[in-house]
Coordinates of C-alpha atoms in Angstrom, one line a residue:
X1 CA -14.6 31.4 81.3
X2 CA -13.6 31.8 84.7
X3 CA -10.1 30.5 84.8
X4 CA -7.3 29.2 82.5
X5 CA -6.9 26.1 81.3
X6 CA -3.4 25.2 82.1
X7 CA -0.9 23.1 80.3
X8 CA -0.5 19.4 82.1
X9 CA 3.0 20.8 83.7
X10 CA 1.8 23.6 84.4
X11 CA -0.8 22.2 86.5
X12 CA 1.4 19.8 88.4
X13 CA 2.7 22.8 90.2
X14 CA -0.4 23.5 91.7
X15 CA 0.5 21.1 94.7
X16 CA 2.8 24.0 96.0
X17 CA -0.5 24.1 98.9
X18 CA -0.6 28.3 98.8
X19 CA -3.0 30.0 100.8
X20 CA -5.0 32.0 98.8
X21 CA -6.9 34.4 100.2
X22 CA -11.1 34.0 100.1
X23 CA -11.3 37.4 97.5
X24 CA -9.7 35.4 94.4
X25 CA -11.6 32.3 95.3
X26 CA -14.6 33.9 95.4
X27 CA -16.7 33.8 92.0
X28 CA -13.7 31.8 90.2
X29 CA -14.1 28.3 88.6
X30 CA -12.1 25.1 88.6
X31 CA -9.1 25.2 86.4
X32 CA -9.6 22.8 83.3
X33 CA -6.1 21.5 81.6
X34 CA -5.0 22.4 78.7
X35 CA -3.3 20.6 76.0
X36 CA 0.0 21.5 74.6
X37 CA -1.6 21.5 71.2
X38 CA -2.0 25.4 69.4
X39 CA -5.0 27.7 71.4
X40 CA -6.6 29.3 68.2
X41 CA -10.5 28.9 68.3
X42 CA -11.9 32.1 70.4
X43 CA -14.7 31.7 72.9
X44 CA -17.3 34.2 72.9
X45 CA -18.2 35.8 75.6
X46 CA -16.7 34.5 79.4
X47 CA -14.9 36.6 82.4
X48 CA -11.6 37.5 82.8
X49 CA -9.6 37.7 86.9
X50 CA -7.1 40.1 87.1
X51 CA -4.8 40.3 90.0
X52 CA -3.6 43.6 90.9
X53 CA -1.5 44.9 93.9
X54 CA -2.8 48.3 95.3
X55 CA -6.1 49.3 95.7
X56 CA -6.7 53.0 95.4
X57 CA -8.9 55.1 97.3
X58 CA -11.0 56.0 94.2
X59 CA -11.6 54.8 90.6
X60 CA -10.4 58.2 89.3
X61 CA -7.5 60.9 90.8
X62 CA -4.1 61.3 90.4
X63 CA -2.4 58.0 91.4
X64 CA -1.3 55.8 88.7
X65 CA -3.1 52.9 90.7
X66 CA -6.2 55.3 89.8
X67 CA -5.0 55.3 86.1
X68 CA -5.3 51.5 86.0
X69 CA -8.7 51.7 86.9
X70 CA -9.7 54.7 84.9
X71 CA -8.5 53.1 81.4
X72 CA -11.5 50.0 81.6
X73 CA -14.1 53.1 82.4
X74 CA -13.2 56.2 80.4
X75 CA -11.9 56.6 76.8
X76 CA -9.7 59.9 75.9
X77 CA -9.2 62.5 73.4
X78 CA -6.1 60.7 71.8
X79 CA -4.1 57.5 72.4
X80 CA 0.1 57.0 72.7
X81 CA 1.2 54.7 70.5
X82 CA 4.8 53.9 70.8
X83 CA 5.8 57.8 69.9
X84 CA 2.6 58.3 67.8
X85 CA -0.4 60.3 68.5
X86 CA -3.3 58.3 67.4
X87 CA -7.7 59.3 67.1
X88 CA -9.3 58.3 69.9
X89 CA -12.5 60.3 70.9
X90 CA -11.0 63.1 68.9
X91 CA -10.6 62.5 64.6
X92 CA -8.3 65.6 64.1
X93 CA -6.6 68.2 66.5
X94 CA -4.3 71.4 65.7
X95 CA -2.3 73.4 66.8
X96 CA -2.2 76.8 67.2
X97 CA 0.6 79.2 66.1
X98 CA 2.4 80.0 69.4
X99 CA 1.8 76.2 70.5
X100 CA -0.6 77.4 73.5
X101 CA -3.5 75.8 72.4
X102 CA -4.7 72.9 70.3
X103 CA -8.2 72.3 68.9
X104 CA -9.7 69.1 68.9
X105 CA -13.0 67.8 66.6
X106 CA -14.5 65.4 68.0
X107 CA -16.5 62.1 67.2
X108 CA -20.0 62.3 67.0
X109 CA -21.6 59.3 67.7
X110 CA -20.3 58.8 71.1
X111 CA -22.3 58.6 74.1
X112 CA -21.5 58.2 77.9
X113 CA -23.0 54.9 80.0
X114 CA -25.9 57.1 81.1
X115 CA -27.0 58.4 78.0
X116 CA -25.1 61.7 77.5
X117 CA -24.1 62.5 74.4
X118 CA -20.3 63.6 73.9
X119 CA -19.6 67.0 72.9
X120 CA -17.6 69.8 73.3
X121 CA -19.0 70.5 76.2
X122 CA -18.7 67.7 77.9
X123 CA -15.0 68.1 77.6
X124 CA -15.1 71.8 78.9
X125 CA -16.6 70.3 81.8
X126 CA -14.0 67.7 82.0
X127 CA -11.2 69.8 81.9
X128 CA -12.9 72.0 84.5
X129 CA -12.8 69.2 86.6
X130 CA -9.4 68.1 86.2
X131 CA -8.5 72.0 87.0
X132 CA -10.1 72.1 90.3
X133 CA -9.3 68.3 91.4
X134 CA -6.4 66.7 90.0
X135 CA -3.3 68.8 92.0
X136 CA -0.6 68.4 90.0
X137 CA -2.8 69.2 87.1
X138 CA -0.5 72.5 86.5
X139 CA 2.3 70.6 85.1
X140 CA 0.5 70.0 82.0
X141 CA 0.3 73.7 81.8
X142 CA -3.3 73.5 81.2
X143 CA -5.5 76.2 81.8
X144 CA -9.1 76.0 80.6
X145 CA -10.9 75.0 77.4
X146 CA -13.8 76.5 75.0
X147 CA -15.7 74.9 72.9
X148 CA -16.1 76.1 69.7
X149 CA -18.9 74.5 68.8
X150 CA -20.6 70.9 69.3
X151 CA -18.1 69.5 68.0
X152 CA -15.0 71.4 68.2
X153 CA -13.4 71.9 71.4
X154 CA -9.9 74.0 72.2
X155 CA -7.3 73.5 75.1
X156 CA -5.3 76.2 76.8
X157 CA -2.0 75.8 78.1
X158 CA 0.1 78.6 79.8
X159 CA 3.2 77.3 78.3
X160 CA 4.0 75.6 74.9
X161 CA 3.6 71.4 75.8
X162 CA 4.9 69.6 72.9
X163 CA 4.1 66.3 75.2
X164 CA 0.3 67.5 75.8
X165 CA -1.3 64.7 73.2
X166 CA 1.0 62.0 75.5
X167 CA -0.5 63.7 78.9
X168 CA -4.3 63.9 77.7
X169 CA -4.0 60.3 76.6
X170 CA -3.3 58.8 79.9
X171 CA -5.7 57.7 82.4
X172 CA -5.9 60.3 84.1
X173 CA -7.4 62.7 81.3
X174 CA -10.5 60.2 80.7
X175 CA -13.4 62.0 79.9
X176 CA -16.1 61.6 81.9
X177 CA -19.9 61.9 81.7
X178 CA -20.9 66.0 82.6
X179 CA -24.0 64.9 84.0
X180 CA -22.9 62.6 86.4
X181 CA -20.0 65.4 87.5
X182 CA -22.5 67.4 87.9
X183 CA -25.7 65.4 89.8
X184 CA -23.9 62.7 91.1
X185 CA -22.0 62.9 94.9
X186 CA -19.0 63.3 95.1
X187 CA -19.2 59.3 96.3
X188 CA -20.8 58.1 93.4
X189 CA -18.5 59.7 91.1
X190 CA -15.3 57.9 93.7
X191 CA -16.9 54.5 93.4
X192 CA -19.0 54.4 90.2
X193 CA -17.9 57.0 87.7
X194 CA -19.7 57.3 84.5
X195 CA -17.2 56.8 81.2
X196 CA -18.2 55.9 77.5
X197 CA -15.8 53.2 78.3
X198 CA -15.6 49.5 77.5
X199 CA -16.3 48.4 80.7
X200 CA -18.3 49.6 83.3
X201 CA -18.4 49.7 87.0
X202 CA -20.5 47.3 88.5
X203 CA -20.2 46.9 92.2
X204 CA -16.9 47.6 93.8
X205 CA -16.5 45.3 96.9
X206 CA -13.9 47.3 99.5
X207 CA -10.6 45.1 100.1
X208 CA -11.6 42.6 97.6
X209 CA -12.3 44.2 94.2
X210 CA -14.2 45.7 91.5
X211 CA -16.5 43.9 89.2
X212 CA -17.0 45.4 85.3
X213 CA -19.6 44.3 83.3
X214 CA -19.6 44.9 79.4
X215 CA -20.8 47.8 77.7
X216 CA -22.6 46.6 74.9
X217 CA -22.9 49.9 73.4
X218 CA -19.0 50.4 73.2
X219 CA -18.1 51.8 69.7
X220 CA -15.1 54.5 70.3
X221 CA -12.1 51.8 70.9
X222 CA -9.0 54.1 69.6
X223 CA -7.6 53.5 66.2
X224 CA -4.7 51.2 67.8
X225 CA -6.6 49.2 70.1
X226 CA -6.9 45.1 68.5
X227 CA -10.5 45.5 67.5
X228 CA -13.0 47.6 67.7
X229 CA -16.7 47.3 69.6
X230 CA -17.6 46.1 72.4
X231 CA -15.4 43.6 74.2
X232 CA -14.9 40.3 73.7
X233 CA -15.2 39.4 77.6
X234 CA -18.8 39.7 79.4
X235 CA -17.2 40.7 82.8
X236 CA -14.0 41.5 84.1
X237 CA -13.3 41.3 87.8
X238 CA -10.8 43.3 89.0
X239 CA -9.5 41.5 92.6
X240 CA -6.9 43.5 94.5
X241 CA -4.3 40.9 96.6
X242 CA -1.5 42.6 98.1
X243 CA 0.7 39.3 98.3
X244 CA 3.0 39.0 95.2
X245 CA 3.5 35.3 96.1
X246 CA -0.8 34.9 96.6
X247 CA -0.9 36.6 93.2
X248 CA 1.4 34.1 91.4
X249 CA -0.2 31.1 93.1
X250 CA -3.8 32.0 91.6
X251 CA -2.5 32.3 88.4
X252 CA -1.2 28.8 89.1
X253 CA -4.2 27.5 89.8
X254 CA -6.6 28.9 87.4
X255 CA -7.8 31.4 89.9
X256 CA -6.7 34.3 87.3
X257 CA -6.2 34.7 84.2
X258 CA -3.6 37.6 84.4
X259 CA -1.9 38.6 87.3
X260 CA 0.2 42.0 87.7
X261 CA 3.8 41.8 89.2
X262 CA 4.6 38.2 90.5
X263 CA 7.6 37.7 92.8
X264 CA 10.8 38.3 91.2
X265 CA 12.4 34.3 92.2
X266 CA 9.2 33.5 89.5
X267 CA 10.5 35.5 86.8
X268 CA 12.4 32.9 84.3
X269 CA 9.5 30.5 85.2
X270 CA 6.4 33.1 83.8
X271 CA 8.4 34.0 80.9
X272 CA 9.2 30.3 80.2
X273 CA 5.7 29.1 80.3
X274 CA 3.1 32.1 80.2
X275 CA 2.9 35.1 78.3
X276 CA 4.7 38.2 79.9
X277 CA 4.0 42.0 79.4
X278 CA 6.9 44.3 80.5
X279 CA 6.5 48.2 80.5
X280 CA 8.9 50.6 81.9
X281 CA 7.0 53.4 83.3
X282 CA 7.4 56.9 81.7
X283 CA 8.7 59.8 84.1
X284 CA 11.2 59.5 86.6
X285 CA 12.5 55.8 88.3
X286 CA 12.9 54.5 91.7
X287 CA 15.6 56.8 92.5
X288 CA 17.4 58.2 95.6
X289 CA 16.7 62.0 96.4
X290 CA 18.5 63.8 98.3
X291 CA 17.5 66.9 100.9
X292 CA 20.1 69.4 99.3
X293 CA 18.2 72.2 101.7
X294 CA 19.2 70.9 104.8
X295 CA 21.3 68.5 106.8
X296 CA 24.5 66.6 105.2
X297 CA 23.4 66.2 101.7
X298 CA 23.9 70.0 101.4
X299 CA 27.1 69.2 100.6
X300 CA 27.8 67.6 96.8
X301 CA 30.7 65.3 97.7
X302 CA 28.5 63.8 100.3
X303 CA 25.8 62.5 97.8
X304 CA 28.3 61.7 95.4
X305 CA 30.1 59.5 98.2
X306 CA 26.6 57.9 99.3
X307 CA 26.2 56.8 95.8
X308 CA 29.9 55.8 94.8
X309 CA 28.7 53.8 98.2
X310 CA 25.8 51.6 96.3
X311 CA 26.6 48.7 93.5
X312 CA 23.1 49.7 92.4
X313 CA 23.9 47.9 89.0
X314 CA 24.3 44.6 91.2
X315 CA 21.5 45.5 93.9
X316 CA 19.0 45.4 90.7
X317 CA 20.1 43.0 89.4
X318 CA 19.7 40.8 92.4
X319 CA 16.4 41.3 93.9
X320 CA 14.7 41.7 90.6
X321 CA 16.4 38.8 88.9
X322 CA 15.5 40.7 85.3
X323 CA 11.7 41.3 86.3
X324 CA 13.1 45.3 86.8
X325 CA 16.2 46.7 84.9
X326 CA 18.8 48.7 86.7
X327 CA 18.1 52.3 85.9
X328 CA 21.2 55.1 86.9
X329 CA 19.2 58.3 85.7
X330 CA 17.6 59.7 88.4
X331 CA 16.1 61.8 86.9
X332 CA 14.4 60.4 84.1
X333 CA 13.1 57.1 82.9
X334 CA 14.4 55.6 79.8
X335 CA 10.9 55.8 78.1
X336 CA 10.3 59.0 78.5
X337 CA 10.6 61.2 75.7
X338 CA 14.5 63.1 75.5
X339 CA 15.8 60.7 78.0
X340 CA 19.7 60.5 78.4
X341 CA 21.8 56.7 79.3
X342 CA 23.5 58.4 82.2
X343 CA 24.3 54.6 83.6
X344 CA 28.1 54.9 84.1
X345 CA 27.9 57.9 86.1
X346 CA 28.7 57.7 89.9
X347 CA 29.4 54.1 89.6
X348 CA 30.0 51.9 92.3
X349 CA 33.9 52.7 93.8
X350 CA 33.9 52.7 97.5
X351 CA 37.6 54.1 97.6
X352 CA 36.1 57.2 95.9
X353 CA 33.5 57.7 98.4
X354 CA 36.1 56.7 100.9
X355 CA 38.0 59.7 99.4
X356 CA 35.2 62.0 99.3
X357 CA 34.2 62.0 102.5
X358 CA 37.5 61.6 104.0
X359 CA 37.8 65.5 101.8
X360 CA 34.3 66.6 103.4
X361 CA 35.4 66.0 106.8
X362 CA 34.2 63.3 108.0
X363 CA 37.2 61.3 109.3
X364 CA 36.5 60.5 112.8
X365 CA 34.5 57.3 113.8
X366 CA 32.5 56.0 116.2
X367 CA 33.0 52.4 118.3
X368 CA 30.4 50.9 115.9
X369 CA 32.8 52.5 113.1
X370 CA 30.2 55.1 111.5
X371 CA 31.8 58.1 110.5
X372 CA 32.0 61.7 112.8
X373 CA 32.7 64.8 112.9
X374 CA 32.8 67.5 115.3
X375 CA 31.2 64.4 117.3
X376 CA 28.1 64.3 115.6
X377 CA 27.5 60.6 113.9
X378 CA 27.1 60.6 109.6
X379 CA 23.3 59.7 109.8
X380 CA 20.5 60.3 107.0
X381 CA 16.8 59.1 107.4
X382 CA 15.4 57.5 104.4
X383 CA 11.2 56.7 104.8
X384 CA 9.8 55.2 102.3
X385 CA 6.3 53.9 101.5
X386 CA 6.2 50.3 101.6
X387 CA 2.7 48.8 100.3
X388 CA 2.1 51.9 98.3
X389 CA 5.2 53.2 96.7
X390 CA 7.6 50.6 97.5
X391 CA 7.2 47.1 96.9
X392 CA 8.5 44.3 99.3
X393 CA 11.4 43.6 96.7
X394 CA 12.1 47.4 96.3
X395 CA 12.1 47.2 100.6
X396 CA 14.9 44.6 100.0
X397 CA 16.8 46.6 97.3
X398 CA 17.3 49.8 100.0
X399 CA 17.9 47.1 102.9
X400 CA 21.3 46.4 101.5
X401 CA 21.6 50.0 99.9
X402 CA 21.6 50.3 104.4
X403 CA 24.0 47.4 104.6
X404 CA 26.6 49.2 101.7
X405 CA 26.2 52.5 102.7
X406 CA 27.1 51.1 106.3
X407 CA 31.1 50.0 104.8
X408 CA 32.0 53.5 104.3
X409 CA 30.7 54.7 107.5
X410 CA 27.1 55.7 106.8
X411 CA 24.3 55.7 109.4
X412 CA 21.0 55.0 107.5
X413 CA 17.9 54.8 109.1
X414 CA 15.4 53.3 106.9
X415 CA 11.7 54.2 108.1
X416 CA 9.1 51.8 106.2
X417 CA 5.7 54.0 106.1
X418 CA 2.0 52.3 106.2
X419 CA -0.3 53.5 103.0
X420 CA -2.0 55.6 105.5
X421 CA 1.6 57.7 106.6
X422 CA 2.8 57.4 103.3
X423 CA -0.3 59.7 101.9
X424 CA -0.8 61.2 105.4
X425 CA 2.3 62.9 104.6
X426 CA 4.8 61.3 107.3
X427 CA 8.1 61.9 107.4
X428 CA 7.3 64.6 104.2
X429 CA 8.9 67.7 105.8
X430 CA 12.8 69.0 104.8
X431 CA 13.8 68.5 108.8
X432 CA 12.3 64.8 108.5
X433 CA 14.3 63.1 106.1
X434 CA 17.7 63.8 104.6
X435 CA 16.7 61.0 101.8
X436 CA 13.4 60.0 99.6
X437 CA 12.9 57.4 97.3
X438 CA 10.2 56.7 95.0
X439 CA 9.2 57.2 91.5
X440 CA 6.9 59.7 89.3
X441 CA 4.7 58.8 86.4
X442 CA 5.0 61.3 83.7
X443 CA 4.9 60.6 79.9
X444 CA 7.6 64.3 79.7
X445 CA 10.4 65.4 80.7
X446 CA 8.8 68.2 82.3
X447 CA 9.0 65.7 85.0
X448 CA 12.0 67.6 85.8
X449 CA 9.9 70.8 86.4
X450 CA 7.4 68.4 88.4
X451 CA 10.3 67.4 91.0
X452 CA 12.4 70.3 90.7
X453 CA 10.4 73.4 91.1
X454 CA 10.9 75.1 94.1
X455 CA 7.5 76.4 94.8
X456 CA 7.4 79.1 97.8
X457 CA 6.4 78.9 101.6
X458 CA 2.5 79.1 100.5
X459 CA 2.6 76.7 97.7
X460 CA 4.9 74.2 98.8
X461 CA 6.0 71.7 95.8
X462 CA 5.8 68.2 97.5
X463 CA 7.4 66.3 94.4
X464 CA 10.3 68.2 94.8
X465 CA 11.7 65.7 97.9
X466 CA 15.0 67.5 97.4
X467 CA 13.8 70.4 98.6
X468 CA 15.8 71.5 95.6
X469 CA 15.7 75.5 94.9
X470 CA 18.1 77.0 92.6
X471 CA 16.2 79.3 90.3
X472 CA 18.9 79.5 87.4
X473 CA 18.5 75.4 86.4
X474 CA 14.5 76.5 87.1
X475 CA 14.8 78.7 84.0
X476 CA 16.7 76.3 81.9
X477 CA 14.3 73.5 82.7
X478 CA 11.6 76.4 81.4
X479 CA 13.7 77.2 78.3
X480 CA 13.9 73.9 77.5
X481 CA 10.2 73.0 77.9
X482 CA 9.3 76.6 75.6
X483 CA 12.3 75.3 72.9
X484 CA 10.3 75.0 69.6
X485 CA 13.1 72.9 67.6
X486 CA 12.8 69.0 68.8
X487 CA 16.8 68.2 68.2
X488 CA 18.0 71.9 70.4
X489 CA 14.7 70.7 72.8
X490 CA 16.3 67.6 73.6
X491 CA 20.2 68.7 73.7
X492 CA 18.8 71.0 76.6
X493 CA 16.9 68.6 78.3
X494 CA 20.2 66.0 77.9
X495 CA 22.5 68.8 79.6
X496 CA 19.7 69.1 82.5
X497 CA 20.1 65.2 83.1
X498 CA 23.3 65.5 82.9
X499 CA 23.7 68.1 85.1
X500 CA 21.5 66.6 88.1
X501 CA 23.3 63.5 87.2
X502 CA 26.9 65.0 88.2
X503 CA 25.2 66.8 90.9
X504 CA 23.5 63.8 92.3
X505 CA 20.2 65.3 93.3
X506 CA 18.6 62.3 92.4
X507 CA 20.3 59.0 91.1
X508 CA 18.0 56.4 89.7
X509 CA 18.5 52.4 91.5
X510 CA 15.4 51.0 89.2
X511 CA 12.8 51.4 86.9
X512 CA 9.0 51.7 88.2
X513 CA 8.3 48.6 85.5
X514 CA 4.5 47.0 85.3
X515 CA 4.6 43.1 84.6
X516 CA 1.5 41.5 83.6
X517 CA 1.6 37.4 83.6
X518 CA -1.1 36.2 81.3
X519 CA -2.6 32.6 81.3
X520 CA -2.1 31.3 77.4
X521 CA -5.6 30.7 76.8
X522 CA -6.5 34.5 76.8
X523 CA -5.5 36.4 74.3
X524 CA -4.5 40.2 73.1
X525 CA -3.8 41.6 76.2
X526 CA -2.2 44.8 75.9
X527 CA -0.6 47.7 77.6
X528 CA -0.9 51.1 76.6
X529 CA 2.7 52.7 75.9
X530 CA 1.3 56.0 77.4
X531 CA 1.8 54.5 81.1
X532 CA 1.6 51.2 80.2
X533 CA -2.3 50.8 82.0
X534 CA -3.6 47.2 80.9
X535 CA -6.4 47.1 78.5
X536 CA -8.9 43.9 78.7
X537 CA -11.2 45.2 76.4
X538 CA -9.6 43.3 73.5
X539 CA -8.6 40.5 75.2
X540 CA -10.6 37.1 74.4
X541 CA -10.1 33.4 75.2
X542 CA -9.3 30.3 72.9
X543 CA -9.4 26.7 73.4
X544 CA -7.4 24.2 71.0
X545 CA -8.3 24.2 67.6

């Protein structure tokens, strides 16, 4: 099965004449119709498309575009399920009394793509790997791992991590196959890395896609996946098409069979006549950040006037047409765990930025009516990753954050970055930019230590973009990660968001959301509420009954 079949109004539409680019059309059939009578009866066997947006350098690292990828290859220790920690590779884990280690046993009848067995080992060598490769590995506080014997494996952390079982069951922790870590280059392990996954990576075509095949052999699904053993699908072709608008037209036309964020003006249309997957990312939203080290956003009454500036409840609302919810915490997403509604803080009042500016100073203007003072214009540089961090409706959102911020006398310079600048570091530096905006995946809310630790001159933290460096909320952020009582853990985190919140270090515009479209004729796909990656290997298609 190459395609959906799609209901007979469905398939009307397809006369909309969009020009879809040759990498969905290649290897995809003609769309059959499909009745509006019930799809029950599955079909063995078949190919599922999938339409994604980015495509990542490598199949595993530390992007959550790599975390897509990484779920169809590599299985974990233990799988998120909605707040539960659930067997996945591991059958049992403990912890240990001072909560700086936990000790997993593992399955034993596991074995990679290539014929290594799992062991204890094997995940010593994984965590080794993640140690000396992933960079922001640190924040999980992890520091090594013994094995205890072939089947019993312990983790070390440097701090107590109550949210450790949510980190190691994200894409990123996937365990991989020691031996091809170790014999394989550095290439091979980029393009072709070896998982006990239910998929595995058959040819990756550059700037068109990967193509998984099956692996038969699959038996260590977790214990909430939909079924468990190999998947239903033979292949699954993974096509990467940057176009939103090219992405909803091959769902359209039976090109694929799930697509992943489709253009917001399509919204009410998917969820009116296709199935629709909505995830909220974990860790910290699209938010505003401001440089509090240098320039004008030193000062507190100028960040809260910037943001008394922005209807942000209006500007979501508006470009994402209910595809993306409004988020105001900018500090924390609202599925993290111990996140705080901070929504009505800061709200939209022009007069009280009006006012707070007016207080700060800046009461002169300009002949194009920005505001002055001492003769120097109110401006603030904002670059942001468009393609890569910032999607062409999120470019649209801060376009008229420019325009509002422009009725009270603010100068912003918005700076779109290519892929390339946006990971080349552009624009990265405290003297290049007195705003950032982008988002942080991050199933915690040691997220806060992730963007707010102030690192030193020869360990620079680049996620903190607010240059932010005030050791005192440092230690509470600590204490409140160390705090062994779950109610006093999350009072502290609450008066931490709170805190940032009044501050306005960071205030959240919107949610970092994945959407998944899915033709009716496939079946039980499912995100995982760790980061909310998309899992195909228990999805299957029907025709009618």
């Amino acid at each position: 099965m190459t395609g959906p079949r799609l209901r007979g109004r469905r398939a009307a539409t397809t006369v909309m004449g969009l020009a879809l680019t040759a990498v969905l059309a290649a290897g995809c059939g003609a769309a059959a119709t499909l009745p509006d009578s019930a799809a029950t009866r599955r079909i063995e066997g078949g190919t599922i498309t999938y339409a994604h947006y980015q495509e990542p350098p490598c199949l595993w690292g530390g992007w959550v575009q790599q975390a897509y990828l990484s779920r169809q290859v590599f299985d974990s220790l233990v799988s998120y399920d909605h707040g539960e920690i659930r067997p996945w590779l591991a059958t049992a884990w403990k912890q240990s009394a001072d909560r700086k280690a936990v000790t997993f046993t593992l399955r034993r009848d596991v074995r990679f793509t290539d014929g290594t067995p799992l062991d204890a080992d094997a995940v010593v060598d994984n965590v080794n790997f993640w140690l000396e490769n992933l960079g922001w590995v640190d924040y999980s506080f992890l520091t090594g791992a013994d094995a205890v014997d072939e089947y019993t494996v312990t983790l070390h952390t440097s701090e107590p991590n109550p949210e450790i079982f949510n980190e190691l069951a994200n894409g990123h922790f996937g365990i991989q196959s020691p031996t091809a870590l170790r014999e394989h280059t550095a290439e091979q392990n980029c393009l072709t890395p070896v998982g006990t996954g239910p998929w595995i990576v058959g040819q990756w075509k550059r700037g068109e896609g990967i193509d998984f095949v099956r692996n038969d052999d699959y038996n260590s699904a977790p214990a909430n996946a939909r079924h468990q053993g190999p998947a239903y699908a033979e292949r699954l072709e993974w096509k990467f098409v940057p176009d939103a608008t090219t992405r909803w037209g091959s769902l359209l036309t039976g090109q694929a069979d799930t697509v992943y964020d489709i253009p917001s003006s399509q919204w009410a249309t998917a969820n009116r006549d296709y199935q629709v997957l909505n995830y909220v990312a974990t860790g910290r939203p699209q938010a505003l950040t401001f440089n509090t080290a240098q320039g004008p956003f030193t000062d507190r009454r100028l960040r809260q006037a910037f943001t008394h500036a922005v209807d942000r409840v209006k500007i979501a609302g508006a470009v994402f047409k209910g595809s993306v919810p409004f988020e105001g915490n900018g500090s924390l997403s609202k599925t993290t765990p111990g996140y705080l509604p901070v929504d009505d803080a800061l709200p939209y009042d022009p007069a009280a930025a009006d006012r707070l500016l007016d207080a700060a100073g800046w009461t002169e203007r300009d002949s194009a009516g920005y505001r002055m003072r001492d003769g120097k214009v109110l401006e603030a540089r904002l670059p942001y990753g468009l393609g890569s961090i910032i999607t062409p409706d999120g470019s649209t959102a801060v376009q008229i954050v420019q325009d509002q911020v422009r009725r009270v006398g603010i100068k912003l310079d918005l700076i779109p970055l290519t892929p390339t600048q946006q990971f080349g570091g552009a624009h990265a530096k405290q003297h290049e930019k007195e705003i950032s905006f982008g988002y942080w995946v991050w199933p915690s809310p040691s997220i806060l230590y992730i963007t707010y630790k102030a690192g030193t001159a020869a360990a620079p933290n680049g996620n903190n973009t607010a240059f932010f460096d005030n050791p005192e909320v440092e230690a509470k952020i600590l204490d409140a990660q160390r705090e062994p009582e779950p109610a006093e853990r999350t009072r502290k985190y609450a008066e931490l968001q709170v805190w940032f919140q009044n501050e306005a270090v960071a205030v959240g515009l919107y949610n970092y959301t994945y959407n998944l479209t899915v033709a009716d004729n496939l079946k039980d796909v499912w995100q995982d509420s760790g980061n909310g990656l998309p899992v195909f290997s228990d999805a299957y298609f029907v025709e009618p009954s």
